Coordinates of C-alpha atoms and ligand atoms in Angstrom, one line a residue:
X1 CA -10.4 27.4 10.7
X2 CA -10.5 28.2 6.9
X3 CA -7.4 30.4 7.2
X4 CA -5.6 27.9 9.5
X5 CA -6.4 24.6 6.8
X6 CA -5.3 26.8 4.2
X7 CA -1.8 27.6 5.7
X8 CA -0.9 23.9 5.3
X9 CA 0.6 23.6 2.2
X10 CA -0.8 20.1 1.0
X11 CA -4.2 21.2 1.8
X12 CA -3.9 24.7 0.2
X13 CA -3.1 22.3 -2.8
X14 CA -6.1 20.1 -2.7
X15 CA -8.2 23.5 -2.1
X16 CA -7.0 24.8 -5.2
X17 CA -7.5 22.1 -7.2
X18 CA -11.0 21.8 -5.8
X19 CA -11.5 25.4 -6.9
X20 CA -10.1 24.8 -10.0
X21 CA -12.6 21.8 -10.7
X22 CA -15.6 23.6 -9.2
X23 CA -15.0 26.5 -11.7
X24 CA -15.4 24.1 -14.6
X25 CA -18.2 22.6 -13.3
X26 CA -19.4 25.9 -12.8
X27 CA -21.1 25.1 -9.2
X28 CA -23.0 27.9 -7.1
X29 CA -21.0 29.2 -4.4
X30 CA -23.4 27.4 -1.6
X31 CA -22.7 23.9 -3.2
X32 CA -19.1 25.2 -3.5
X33 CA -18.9 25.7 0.2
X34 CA -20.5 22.5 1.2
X35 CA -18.6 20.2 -1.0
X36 CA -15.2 22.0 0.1
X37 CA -14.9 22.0 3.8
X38 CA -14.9 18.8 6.4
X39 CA -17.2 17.6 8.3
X40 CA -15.6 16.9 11.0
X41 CA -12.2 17.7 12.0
X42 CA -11.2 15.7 15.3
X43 CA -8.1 16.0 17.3
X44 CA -7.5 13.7 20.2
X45 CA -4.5 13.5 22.6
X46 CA -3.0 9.8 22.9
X47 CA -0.6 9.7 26.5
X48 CA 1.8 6.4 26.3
X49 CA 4.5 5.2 28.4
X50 CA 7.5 4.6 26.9
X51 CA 9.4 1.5 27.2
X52 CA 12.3 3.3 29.5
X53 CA 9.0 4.4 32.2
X54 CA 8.3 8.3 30.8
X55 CA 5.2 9.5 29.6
X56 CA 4.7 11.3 25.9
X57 CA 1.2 12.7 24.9
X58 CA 1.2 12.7 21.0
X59 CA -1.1 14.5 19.0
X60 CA -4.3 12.0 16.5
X61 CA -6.2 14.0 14.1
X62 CA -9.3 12.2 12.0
X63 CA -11.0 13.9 9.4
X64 CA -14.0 12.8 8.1
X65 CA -14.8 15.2 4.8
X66 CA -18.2 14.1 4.1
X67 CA -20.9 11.3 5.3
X68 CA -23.3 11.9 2.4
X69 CA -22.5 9.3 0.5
X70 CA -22.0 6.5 3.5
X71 CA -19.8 5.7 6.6
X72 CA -15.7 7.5 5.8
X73 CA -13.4 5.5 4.6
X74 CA -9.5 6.0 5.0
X75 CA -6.1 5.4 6.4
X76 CA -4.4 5.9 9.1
X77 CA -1.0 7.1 9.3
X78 CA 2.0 7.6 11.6
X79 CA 4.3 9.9 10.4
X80 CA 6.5 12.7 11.9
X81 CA 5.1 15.5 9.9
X82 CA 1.4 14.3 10.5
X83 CA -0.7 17.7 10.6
X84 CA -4.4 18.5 10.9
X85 CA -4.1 20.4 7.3
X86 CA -2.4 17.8 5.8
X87 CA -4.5 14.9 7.2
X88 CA -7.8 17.1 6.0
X89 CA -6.4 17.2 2.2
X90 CA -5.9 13.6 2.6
X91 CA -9.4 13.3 3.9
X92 CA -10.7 15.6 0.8
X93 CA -8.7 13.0 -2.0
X94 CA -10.4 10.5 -0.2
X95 CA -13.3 11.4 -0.8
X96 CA -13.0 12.0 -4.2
X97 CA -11.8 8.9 -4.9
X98 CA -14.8 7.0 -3.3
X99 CA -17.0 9.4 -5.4
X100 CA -15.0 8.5 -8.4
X101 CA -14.9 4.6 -8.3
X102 CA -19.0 5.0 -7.3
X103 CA -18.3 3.1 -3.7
X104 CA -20.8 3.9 -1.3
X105 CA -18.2 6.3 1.2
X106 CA -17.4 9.5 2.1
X107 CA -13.9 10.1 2.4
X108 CA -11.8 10.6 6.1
X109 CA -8.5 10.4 6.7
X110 CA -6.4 9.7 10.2
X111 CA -2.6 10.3 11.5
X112 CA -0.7 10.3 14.6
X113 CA 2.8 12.5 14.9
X114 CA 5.2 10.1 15.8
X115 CA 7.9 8.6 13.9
X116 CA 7.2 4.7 14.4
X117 CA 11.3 4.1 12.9
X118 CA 11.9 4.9 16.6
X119 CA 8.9 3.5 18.7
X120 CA 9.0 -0.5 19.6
X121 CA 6.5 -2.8 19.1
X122 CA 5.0 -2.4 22.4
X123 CA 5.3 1.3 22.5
X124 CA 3.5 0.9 18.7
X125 CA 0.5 -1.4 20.3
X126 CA 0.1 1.1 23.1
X127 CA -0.1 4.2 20.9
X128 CA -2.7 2.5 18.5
X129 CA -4.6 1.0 21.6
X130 CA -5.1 4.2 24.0
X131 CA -5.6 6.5 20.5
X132 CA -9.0 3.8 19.4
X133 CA -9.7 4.5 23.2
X134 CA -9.7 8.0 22.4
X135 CA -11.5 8.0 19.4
X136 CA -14.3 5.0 19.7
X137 CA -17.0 7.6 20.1
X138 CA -16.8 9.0 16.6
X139 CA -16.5 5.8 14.8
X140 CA -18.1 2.8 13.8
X141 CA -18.5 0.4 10.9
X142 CA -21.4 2.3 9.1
X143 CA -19.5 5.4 10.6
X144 CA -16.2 5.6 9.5
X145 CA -13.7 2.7 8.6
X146 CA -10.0 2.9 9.1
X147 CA -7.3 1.3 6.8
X148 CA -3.2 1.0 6.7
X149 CA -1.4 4.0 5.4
X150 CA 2.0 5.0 5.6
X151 CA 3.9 3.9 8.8
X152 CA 1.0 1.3 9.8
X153 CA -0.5 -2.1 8.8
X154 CA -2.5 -5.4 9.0
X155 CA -1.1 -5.1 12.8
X156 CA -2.0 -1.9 13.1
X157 CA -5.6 -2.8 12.2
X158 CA -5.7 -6.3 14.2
X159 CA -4.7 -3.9 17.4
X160 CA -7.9 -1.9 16.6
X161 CA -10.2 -4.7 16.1
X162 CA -9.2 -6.0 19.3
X163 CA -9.4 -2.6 21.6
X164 CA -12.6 -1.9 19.6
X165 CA -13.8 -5.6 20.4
X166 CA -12.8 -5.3 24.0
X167 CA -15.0 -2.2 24.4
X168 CA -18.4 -3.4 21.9
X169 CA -18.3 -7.2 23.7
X170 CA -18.2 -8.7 20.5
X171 CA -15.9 -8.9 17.3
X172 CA -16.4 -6.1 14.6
X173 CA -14.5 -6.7 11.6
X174 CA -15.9 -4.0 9.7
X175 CA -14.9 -1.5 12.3
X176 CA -11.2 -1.2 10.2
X177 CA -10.1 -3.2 6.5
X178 CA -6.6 -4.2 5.7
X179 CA -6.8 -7.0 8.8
X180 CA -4.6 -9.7 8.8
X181 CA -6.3 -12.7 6.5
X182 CA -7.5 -14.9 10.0
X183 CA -8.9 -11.8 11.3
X184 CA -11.8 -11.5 8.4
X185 CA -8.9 -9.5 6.2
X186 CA -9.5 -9.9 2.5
X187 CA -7.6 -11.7 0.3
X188 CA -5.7 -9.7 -1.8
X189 CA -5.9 -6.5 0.2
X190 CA -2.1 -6.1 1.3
X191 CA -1.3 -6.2 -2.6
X192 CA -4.5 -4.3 -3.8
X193 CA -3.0 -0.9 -3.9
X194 CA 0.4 -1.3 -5.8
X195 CA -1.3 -3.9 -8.2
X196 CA -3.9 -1.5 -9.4
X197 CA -1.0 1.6 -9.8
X198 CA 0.7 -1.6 -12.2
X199 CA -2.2 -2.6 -13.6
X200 CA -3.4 0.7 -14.5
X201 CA 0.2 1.7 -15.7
X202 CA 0.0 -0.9 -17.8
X203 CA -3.3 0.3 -19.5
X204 CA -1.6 3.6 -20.4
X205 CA 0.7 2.1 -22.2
X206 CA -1.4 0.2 -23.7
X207 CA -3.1 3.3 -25.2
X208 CA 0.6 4.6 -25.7
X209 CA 0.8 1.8 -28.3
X210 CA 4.0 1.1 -25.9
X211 CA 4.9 -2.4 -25.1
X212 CA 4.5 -3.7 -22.1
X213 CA 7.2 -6.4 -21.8
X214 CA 10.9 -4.9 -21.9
X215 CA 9.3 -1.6 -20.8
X216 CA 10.9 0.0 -17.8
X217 CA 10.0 1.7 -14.4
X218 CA 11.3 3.0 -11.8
X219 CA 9.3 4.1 -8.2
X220 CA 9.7 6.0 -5.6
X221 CA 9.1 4.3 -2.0
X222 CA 9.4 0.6 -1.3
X223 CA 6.9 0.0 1.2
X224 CA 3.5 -1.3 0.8
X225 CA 2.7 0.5 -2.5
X226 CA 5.8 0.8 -4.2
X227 CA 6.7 -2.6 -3.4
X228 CA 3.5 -4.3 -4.7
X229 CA 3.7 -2.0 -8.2
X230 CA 7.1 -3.0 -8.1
X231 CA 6.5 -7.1 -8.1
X232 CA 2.9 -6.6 -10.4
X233 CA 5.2 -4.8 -13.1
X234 CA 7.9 -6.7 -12.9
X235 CA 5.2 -10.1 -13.1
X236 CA 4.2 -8.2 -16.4
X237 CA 7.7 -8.2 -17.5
X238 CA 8.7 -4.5 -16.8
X239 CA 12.4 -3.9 -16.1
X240 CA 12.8 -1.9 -12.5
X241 CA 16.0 0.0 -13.2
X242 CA 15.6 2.4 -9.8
X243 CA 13.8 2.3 -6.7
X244 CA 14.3 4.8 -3.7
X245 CA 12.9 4.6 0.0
X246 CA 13.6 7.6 2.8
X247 CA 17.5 6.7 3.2
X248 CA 18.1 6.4 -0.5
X249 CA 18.5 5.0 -3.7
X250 CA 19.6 2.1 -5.8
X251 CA 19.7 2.0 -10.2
X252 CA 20.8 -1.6 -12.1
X253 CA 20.5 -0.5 -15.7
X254 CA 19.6 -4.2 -16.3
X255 CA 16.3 -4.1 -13.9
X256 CA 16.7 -5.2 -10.0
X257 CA 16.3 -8.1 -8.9
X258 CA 13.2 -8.0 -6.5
X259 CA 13.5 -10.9 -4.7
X260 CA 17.1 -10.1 -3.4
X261 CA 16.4 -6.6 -2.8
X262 CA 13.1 -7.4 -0.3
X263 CA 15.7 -9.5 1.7
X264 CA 17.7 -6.8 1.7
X265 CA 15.7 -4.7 2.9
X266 CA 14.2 -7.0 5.4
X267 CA 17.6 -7.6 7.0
X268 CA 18.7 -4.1 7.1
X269 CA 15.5 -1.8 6.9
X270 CA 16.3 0.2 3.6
X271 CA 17.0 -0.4 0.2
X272 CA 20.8 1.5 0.5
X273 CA 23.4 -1.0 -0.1
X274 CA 21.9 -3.4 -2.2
X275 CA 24.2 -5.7 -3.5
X276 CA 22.7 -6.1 -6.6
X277 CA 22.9 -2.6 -7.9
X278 CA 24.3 0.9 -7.4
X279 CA 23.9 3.8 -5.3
X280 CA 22.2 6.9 -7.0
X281 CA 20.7 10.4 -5.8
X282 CA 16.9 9.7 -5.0
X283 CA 15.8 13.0 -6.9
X284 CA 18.3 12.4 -9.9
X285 CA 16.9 8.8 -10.2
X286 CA 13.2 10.5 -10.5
X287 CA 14.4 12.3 -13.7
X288 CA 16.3 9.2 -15.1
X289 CA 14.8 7.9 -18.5
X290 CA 11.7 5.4 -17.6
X291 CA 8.8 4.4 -19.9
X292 CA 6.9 4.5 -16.4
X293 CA 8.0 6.3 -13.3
X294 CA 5.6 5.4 -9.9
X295 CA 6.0 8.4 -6.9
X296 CA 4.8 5.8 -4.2
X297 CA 6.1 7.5 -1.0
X298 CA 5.2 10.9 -0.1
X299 CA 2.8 14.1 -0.9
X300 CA 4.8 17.0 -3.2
X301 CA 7.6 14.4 -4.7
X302 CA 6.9 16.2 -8.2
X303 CA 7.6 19.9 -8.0
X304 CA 8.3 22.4 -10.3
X305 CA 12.1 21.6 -9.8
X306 CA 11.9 18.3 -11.2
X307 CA 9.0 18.2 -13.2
X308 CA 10.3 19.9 -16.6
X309 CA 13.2 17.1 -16.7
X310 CA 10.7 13.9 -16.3
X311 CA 12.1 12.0 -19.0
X312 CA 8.9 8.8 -18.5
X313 CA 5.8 8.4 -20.5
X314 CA 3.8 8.1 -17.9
X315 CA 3.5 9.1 -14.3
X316 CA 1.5 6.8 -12.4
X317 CA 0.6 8.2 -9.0
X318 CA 0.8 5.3 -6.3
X319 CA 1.1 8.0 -3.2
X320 CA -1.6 10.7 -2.4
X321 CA -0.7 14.1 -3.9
X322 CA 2.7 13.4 -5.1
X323 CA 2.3 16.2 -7.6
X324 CA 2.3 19.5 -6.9
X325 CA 0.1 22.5 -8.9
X326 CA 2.7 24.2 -10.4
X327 CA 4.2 20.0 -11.4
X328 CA 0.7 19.8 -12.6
X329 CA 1.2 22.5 -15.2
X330 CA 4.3 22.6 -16.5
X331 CA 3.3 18.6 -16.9
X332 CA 0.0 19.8 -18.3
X333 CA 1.8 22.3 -20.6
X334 CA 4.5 19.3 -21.8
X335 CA 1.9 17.6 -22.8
X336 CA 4.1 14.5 -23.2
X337 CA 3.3 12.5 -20.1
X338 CA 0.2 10.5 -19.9
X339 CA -0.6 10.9 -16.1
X340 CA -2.7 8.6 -14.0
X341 CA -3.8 11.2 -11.0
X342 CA -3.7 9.5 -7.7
X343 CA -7.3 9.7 -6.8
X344 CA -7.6 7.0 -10.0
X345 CA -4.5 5.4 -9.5
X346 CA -4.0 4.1 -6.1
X347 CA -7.8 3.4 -5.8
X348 CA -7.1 -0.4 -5.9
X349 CA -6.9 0.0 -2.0
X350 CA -9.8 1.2 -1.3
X351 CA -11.4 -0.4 -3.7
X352 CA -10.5 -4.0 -2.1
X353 CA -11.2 -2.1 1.1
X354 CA -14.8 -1.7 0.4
X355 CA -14.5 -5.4 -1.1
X356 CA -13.3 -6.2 2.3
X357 CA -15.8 -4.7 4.1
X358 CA -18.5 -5.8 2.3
X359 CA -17.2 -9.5 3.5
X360 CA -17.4 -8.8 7.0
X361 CA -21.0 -7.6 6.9
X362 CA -21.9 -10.6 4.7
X363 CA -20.0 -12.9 7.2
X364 CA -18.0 -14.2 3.8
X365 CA -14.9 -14.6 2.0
X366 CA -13.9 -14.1 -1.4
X367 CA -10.8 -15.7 -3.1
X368 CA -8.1 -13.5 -4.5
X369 CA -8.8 -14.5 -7.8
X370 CA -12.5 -12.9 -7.2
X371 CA -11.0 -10.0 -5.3
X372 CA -8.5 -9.3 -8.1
X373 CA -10.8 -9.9 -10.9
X374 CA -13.2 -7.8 -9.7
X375 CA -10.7 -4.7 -8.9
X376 CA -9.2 -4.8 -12.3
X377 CA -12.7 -4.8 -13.5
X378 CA -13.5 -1.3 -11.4
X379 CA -10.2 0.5 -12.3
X380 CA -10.5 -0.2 -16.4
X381 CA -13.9 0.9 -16.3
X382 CA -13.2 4.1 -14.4
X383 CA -9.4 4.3 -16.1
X384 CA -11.5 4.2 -19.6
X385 CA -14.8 6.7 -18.4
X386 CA -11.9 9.4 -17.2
X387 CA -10.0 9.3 -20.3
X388 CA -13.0 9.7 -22.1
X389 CA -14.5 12.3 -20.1
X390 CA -11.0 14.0 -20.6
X391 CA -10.6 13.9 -24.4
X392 CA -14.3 15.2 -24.6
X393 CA -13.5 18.2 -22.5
X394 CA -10.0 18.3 -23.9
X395 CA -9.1 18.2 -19.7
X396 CA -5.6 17.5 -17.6
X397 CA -6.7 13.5 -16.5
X398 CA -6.8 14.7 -12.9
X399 CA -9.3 17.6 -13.5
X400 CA -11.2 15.3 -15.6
X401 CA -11.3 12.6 -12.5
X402 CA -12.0 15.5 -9.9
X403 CA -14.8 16.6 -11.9
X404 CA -16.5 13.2 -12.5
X405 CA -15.4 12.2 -8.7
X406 CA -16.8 16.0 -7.5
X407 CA -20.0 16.2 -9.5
X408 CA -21.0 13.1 -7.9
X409 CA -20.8 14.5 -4.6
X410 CA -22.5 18.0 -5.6
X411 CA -25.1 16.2 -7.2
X412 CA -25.9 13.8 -4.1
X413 CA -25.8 16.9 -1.8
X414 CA -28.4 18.9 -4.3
X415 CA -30.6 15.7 -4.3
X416 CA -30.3 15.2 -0.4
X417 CA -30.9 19.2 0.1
X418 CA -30.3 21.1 3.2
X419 CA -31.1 20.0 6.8
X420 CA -33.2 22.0 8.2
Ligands
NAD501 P1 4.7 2.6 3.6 O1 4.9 3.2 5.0 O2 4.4 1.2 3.5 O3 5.9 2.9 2.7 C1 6.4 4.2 2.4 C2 7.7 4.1 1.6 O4 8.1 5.4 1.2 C3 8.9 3.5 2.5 O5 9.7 2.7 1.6 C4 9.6 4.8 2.9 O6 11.0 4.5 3.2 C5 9.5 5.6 1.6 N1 9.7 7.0 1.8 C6 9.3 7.9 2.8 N2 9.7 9.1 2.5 C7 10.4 9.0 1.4 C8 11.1 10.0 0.6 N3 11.2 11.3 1.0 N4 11.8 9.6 -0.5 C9 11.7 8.3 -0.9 N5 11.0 7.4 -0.2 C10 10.4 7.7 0.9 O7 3.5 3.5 3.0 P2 2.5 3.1 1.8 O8 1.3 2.4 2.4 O9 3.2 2.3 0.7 O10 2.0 4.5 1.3 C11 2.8 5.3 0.3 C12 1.9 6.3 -0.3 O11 0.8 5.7 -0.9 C13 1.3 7.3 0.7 O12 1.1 8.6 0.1 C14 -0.1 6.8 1.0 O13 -1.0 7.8 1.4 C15 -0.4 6.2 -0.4 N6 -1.5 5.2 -0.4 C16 -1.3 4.1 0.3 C17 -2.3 3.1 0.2 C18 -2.2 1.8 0.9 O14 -3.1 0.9 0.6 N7 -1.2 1.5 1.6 C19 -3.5 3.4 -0.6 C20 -3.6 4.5 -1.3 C21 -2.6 5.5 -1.2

């Protein structure tokens, strides 16, 4: 199973940079081991009729990387490329990033292989119905806690709830977070993610000495994420000059103007043929001129292709592992791109996540000034304890969060011991 995780090229990636972490923290080969490999590793088989009367069986993998800290916690996506190696580096960053904002989870991660562009809504419900069928026996709200990801969202999650309900007898809110705001969602949560990638953006600038207002950015992926960074910046008084989703890429020079574009894109599913802007090559607009530029779409978006022409000041990392090693250092190596490594900068979500949770055990809701307050609160502290923990070690920003994210784990582990 080591060889076959290690074949997959995005978790060969998070491997390495585990390695690469666990070397300066200089931890024994046991603990090494321990920390490195999942859990669990769970593949189920989801059959659904189609629409038209055929069967398809499609393949659900959920990883959950570690429990020792509390229940998993992590999204669920539908994607085409969805693979077990992929969905266990997911499950690894995860984890990390709970470690690192000190929330009381273990990280998992889910997917399904499909391509939900070509699935209808029914054919959507039925998939996300029979696969919590399928995989009700490993989870639980102090086991492991789903959330949106790519390709799903608050419906996604109100499907759950209800499947999960019509099994347990009773309503379980905390069984899956991102739920639609009726359903004991939390206020806040749809925008949490892409307004902590902003708000965090913002703060290294701030120690840039850059101004904030009249900078500009430009992101890759207009769905959840890079939508929300887009409207938090631009609330800031950012100028977006580009933003790309999978069928292309528009560039106004002048900064786009959001509103239009989301109706765009609401009437015709994709950002190409704006109105309001020109047409440009999605990886020529990543090496445009930005003060900020925000990968928000998919894993390995930053490769050693396009990383030496970067022309931004800093690389804010809204998607999961956007940035490959060798991006990391030739970045690393430039030394003039202040990055904010994903496991720091797209916390917001699970960060409002565990917020989320934490009102459905308590049976209470927060306002979004509360929720938002108290995010922004989380990601400056951590924002400020990795930069310090950086300079001091004179560390890449993302080794320095691994390590403060990983020794957390290795240390809990230790103190735990080893069963029996
Ligand atoms: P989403 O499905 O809402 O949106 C994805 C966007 O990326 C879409 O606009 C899609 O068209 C675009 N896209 C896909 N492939 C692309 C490509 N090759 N080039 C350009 N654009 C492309 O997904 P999301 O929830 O916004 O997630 C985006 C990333 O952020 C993922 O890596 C996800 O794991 C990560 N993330 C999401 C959350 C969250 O709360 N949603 C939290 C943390 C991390």
């Amino acid at each position: 199973m080591r060889t076959e995780l290690l074949q997959n090229p995005v978790f060969a990636m998070a491997a390495a940079q585990f390695d690469q972490v666990a070397d300066f923290l200089e931890l024994n080969d046991e603990l090494r081991e321990r920390c490195k490999w999942p859990k669990r590793l769970i593949t189920v088989t989801v059959p659904v009729r189609h629409d038209d009367g055929s069967t398809k069986v499609y393949f659900a993998h959920r990883v959950q990387h570690h429990l020792t800290r509390g229940p998993v916690k992590g999204g669920l996506r539908y994607h085409p490329k969805v693979e077990l190696g992929e969905v266990a580096a997911l499950a690894m960053w995860m984890n990390w990033k709970c470690a690192l904002m000190d929330l009381p989870f273990g990280g998992g991660k889910g997917g399904i292989n499909c391509d939900p562009r070509t699935l209808s809504q029914g054919e959507l419900e039925r998939i996300t119905r029979r696969f919590t069928m399928e995989i009700t026996p490993f989870i639980g709200e102090d086991i492991d806690v789903m959330a949106p990801d790519m390709g799903t969202n608050e419906q996604t999650m109100a499907w759950i709830v209800d499947t999960y309900a019509t099994r347990a007898g009773r309503l379980v809110p905390g069984i899956v977070t991102g739920k639609p705001l009726n359903l004991q969602g939390s206020a806040g949560r749809t925008r949490a993610t892409g307004h902590g990638v902003a708000f965090l953006a913002s703060r290294a600038l701030n120690k840039l000495g850059v101004q904030i207002e009249g900078a500009t950015a430009i992101i890759q992926g207009f769905g959840n994420v890079g939508s929300y960074a887009a409207r938090t910046l631009a609330s800031y008084g950012v100028k977006i000059t580009g933003i790309s989703d999978v069928s292309g890429a528009v560039w106004n020079a002048g900064g786009l103007d959001l509103d239009e574009l989301t109706k765009h894109v609401a009437s015709t599913g994709s950002v190409v043929g704006f109105a309001g802007a020109d047409a440009i090559d999605p990886q020529e607009m990543l090496t445009q001129p930005c003060d900020i530029l925000a990968p928000a779409a998919t894993d390995m978006a930053i490769n050693r292709e396009n990383a030496p022409m970067l022309k931004c000041r800093v690389l804010a990392e809204g998607a999961n592992g956007p940035t490959t090693t060798e991006a990391d250092q030739i970045i690393s190596d430039r030394g003039d791109i202040f990055l904010i490594p994903d496991i720091l900068c797209n916390a917001g979500g699970v960060t409002v996540s565990y917020f989320e949770w934490v009102q459905n055990l308590q049976r209470f809701q927060w306002t979004e000034r509360e929720v938002l307050t108290r995010l922004e609160t989380m990601l400056e502290a951590t924002f400020n304890r990795v930069l310090h923990f950086a300079e001091t070690n004179k560390l890449p920003q993302r080794t320095a969060a691994q390590s403060l994210a990983i020794k957390t784990v290795a240390d809990v582990k230790s103190q735990r011991g080893l069963f029996p």
